[in-house]
PDB file of C-alpha atoms in Angstrom:
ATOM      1  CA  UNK A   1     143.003 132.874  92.291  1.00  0.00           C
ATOM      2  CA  UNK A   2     141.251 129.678  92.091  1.00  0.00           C
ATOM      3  CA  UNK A   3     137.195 129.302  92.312  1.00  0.00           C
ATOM      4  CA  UNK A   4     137.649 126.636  95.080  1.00  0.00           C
ATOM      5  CA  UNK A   5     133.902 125.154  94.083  1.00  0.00           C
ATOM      6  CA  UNK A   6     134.859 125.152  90.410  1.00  0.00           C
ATOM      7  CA  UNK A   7     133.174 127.501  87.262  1.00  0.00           C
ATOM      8  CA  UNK A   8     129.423 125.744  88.957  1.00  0.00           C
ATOM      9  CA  UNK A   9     127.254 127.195  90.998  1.00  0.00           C
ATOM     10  CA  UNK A  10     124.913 125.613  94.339  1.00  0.00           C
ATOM     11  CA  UNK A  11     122.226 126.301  91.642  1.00  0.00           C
ATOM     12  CA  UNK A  12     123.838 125.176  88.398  1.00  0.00           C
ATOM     13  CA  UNK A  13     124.227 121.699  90.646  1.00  0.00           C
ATOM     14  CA  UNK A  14     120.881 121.702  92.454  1.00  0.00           C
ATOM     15  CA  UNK A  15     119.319 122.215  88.578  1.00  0.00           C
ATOM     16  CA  UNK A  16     121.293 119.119  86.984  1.00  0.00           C
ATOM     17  CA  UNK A  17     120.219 116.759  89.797  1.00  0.00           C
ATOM     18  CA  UNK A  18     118.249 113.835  89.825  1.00  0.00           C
ATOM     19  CA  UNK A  19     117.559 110.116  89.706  1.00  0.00           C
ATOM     20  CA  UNK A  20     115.556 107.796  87.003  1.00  0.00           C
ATOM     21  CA  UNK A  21     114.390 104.499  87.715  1.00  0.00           C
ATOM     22  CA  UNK A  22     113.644 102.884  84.287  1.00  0.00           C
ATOM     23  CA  UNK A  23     110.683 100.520  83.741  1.00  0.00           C
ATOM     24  CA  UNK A  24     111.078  97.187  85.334  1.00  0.00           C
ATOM     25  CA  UNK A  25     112.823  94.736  82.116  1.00  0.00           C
ATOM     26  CA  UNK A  26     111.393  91.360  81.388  1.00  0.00           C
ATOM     27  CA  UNK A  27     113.379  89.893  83.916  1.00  0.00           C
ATOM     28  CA  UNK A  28     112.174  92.061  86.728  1.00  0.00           C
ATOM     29  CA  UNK A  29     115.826  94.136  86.472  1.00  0.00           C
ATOM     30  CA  UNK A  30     115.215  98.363  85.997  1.00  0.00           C
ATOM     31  CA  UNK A  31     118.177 100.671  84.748  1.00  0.00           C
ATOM     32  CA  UNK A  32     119.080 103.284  87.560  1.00  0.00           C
ATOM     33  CA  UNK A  33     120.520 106.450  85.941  1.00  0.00           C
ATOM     34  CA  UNK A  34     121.464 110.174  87.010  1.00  0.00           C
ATOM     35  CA  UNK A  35     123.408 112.767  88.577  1.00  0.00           C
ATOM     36  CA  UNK A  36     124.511 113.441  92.336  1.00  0.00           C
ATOM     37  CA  UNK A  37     125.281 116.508  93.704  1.00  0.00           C
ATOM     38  CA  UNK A  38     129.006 116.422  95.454  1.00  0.00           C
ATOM     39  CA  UNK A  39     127.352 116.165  98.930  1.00  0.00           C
ATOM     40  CA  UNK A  40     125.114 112.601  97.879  1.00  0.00           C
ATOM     41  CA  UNK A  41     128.194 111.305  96.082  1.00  0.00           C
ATOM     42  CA  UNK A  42     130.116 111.677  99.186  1.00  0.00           C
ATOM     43  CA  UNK A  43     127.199 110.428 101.344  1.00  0.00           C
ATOM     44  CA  UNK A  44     127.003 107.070  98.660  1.00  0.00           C
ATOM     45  CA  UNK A  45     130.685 106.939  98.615  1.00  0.00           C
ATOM     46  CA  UNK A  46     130.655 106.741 102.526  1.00  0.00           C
ATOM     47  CA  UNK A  47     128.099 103.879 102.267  1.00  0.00           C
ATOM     48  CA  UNK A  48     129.453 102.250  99.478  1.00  0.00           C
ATOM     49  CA  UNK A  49     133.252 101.807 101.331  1.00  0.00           C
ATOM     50  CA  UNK A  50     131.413  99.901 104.148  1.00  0.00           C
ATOM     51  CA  UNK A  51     128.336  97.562 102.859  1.00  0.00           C
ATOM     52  CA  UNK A  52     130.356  97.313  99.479  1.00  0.00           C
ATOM     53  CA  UNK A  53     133.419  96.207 100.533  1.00  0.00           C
ATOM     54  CA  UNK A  54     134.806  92.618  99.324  1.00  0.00           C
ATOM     55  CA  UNK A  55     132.774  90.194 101.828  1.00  0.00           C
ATOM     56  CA  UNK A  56     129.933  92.584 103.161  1.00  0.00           C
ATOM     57  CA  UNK A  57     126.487  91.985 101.997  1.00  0.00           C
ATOM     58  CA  UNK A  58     126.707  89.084  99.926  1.00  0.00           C
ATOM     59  CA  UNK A  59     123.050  87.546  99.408  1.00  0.00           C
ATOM     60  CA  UNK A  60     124.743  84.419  98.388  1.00  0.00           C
ATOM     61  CA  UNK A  61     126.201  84.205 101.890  1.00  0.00           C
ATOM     62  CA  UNK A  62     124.475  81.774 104.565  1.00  0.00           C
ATOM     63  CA  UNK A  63     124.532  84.577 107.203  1.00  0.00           C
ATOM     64  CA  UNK A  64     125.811  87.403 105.031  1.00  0.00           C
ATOM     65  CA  UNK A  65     127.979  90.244 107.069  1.00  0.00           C
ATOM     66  CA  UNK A  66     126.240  93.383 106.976  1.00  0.00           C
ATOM     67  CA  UNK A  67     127.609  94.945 110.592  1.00  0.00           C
ATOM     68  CA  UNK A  68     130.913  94.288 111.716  1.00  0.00           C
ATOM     69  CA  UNK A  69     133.887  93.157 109.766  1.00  0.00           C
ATOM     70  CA  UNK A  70     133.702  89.863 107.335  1.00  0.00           C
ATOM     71  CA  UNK A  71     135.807  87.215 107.806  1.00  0.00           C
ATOM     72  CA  UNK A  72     138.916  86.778 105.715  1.00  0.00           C
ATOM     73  CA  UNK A  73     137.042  83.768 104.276  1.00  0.00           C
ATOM     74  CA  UNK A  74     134.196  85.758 102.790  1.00  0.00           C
ATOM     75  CA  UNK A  75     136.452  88.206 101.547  1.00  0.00           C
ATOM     76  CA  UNK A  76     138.865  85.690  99.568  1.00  0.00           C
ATOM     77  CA  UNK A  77     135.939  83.889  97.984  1.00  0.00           C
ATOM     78  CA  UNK A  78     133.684  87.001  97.343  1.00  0.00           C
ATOM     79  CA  UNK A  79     132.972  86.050  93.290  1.00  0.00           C
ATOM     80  CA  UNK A  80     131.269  89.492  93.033  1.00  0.00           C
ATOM     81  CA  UNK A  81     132.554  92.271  90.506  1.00  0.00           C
ATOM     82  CA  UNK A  82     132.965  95.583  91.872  1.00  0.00           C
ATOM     83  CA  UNK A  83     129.413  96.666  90.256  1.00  0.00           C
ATOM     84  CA  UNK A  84     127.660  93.610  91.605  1.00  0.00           C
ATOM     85  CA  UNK A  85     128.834  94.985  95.365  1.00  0.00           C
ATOM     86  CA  UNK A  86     127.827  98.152  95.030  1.00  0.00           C
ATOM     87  CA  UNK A  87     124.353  96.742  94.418  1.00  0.00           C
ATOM     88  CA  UNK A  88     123.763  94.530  96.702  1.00  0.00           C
ATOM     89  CA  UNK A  89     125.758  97.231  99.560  1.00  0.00           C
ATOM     90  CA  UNK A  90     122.989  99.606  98.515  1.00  0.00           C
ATOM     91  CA  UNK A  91     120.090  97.382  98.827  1.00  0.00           C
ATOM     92  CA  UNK A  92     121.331  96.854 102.121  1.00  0.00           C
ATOM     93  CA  UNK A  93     121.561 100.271 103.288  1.00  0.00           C
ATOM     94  CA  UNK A  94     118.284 100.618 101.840  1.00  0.00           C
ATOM     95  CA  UNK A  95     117.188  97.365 104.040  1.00  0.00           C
ATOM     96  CA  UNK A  96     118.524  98.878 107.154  1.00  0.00           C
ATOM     97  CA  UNK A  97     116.661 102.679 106.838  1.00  0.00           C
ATOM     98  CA  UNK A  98     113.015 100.706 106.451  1.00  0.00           C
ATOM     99  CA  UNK A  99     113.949  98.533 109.194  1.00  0.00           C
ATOM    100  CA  UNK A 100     114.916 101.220 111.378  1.00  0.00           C
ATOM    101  CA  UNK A 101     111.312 102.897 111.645  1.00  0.00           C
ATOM    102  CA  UNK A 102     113.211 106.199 111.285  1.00  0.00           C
ATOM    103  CA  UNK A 103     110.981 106.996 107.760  1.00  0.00           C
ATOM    104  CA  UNK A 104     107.685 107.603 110.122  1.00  0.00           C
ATOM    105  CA  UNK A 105     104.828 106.814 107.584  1.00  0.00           C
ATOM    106  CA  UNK A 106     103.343 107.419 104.242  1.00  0.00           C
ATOM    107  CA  UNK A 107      99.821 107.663 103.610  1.00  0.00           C
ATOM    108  CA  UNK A 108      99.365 106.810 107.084  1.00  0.00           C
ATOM    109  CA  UNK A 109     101.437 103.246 107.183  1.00  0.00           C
ATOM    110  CA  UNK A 110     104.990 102.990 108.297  1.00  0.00           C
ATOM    111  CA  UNK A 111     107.432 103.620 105.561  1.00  0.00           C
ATOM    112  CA  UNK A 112     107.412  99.889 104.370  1.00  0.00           C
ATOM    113  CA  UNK A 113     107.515  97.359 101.324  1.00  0.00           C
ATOM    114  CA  UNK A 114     104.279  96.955 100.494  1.00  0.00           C
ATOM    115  CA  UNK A 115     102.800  93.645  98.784  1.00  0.00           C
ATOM    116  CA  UNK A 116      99.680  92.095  97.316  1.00  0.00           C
ATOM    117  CA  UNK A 117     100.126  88.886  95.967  1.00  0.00           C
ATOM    118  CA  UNK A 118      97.297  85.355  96.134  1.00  0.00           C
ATOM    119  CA  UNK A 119      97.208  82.915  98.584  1.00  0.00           C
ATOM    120  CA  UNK A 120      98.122  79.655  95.649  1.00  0.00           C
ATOM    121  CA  UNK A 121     101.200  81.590  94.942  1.00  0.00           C
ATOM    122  CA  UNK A 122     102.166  82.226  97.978  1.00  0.00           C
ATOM    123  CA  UNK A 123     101.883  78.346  98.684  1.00  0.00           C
ATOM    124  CA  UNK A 124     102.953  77.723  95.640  1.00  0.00           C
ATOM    125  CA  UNK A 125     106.527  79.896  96.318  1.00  0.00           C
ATOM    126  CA  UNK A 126     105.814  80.682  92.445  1.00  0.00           C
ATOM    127  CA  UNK A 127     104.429  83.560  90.821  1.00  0.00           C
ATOM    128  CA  UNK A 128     105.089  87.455  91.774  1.00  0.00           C
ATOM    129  CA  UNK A 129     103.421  89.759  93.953  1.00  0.00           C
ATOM    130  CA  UNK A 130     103.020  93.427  92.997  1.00  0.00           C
ATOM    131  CA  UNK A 131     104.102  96.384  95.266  1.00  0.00           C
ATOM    132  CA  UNK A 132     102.288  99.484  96.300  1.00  0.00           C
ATOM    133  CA  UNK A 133     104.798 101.371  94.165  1.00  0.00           C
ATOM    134  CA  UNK A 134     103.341  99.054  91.158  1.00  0.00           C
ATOM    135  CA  UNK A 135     106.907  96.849  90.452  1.00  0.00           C
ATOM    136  CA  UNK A 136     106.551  92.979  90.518  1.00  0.00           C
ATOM    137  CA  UNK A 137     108.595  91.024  93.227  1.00  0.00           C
ATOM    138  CA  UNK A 138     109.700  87.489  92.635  1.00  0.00           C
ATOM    139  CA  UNK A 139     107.363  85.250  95.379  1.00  0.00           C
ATOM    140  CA  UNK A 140     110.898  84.114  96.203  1.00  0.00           C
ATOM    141  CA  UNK A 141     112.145  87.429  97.152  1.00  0.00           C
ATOM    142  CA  UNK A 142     108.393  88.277  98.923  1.00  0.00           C
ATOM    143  CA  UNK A 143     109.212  85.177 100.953  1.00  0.00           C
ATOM    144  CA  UNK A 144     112.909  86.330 101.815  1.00  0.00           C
ATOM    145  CA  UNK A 145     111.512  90.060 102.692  1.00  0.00           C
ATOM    146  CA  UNK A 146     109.062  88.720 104.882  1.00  0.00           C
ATOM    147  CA  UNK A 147     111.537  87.400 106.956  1.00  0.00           C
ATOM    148  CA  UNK A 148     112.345  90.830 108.232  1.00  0.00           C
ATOM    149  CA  UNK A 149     109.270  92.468 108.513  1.00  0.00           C
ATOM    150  CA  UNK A 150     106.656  93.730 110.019  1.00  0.00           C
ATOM    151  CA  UNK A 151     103.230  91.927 109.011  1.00  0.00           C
ATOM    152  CA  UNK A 152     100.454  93.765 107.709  1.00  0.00           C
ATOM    153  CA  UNK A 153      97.591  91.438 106.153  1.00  0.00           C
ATOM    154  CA  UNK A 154      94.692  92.467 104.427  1.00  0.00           C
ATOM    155  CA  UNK A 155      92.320  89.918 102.680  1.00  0.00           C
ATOM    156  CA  UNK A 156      90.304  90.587  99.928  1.00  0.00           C
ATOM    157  CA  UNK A 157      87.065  89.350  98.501  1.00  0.00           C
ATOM    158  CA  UNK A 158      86.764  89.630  94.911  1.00  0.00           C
ATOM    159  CA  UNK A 159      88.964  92.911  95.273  1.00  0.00           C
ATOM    160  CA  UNK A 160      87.236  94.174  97.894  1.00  0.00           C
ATOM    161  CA  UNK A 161      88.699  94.327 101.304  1.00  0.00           C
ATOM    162  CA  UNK A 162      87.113  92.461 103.992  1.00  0.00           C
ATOM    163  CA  UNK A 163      87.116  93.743 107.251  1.00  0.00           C
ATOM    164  CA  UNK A 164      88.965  91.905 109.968  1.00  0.00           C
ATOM    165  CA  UNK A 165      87.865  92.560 113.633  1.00  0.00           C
ATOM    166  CA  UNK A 166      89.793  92.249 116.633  1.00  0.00           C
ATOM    167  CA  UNK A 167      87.999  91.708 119.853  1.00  0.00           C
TER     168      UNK A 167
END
């Protein structure tokens, strides 16, 4: 007879798993490493064959497809290696849960990107902001996220917050 989960146990896989984001590079770029369990694989897999597929999700797209089907178009001139797809599918996906509101909140804000950067840079469109998670964003990419989002501002005074009234 054949073990029909294999010679590993629930436990042996529920020990092994894990994720490790690597220290943000020079460039801004962090190394994502680690092990799935059979169930996330299958749940990334899933993902992946939609917002990964040649023509979905392309950032270098005007109106990139990220519902729906792509045109033939985007799929025949989709430059993007297989690797490449599977990136930019996942940041989608990723996009898509904090837009939904389905996270509820942390620390008592929504489930959100969270930015501080000045106001010259923001002018500016130069510089980086830094997130509440501590990574550095591109201003470029704070201005593209902000698109999106929901608008929280907070203004500071010499690093301390000042408070904003609303009558």
């Amino acid at each position: 007879l054949l073990d029909p989960d294999g010679n590993y146990t629930d436990t042996d896989r529920a020990r092994r798993r894990g994720l490790t984001l690597g220290p943000q590079q020079l460039d801004g770029m962090s190394a994502l490493s680690g092990w799935l369990t059979p169930e996330a694989r299958a749940s990334l897999e899933a993902v992946l064959a939609k917002l990964a597929a040649p023509g979905m999700c392309n950032p270098d797209d005007d109106t990139p497809c990220v519902d729906g089907a792509p045109t033939q178009d985007a799929i025949d001139h989709d430059p993007r290696s297989p690797a490449q797809r599977h990136h930019d599918g996942l940041n989608a996906a990723l996009r898509a849960v904090l837009a939904s509101g389905e996270l509820g909140q942390h620390n008592g804000l929504p489930a959100t990107i969270i930015v501080s950067t000045t106001l010259q840079e923001l002018e500016a469109a130069a510089g980086h902001a830094i997130t509440g998670g501590g990574s550095w964003l591109p201003i470029s990419d704070v201005i593209r996220l902000a698109r999106h989002a929901h608008h929280y501002l907070t203004l500071f005074d010499e690093r301390k917050p000042v408070v904003l009234y609303h009558a």
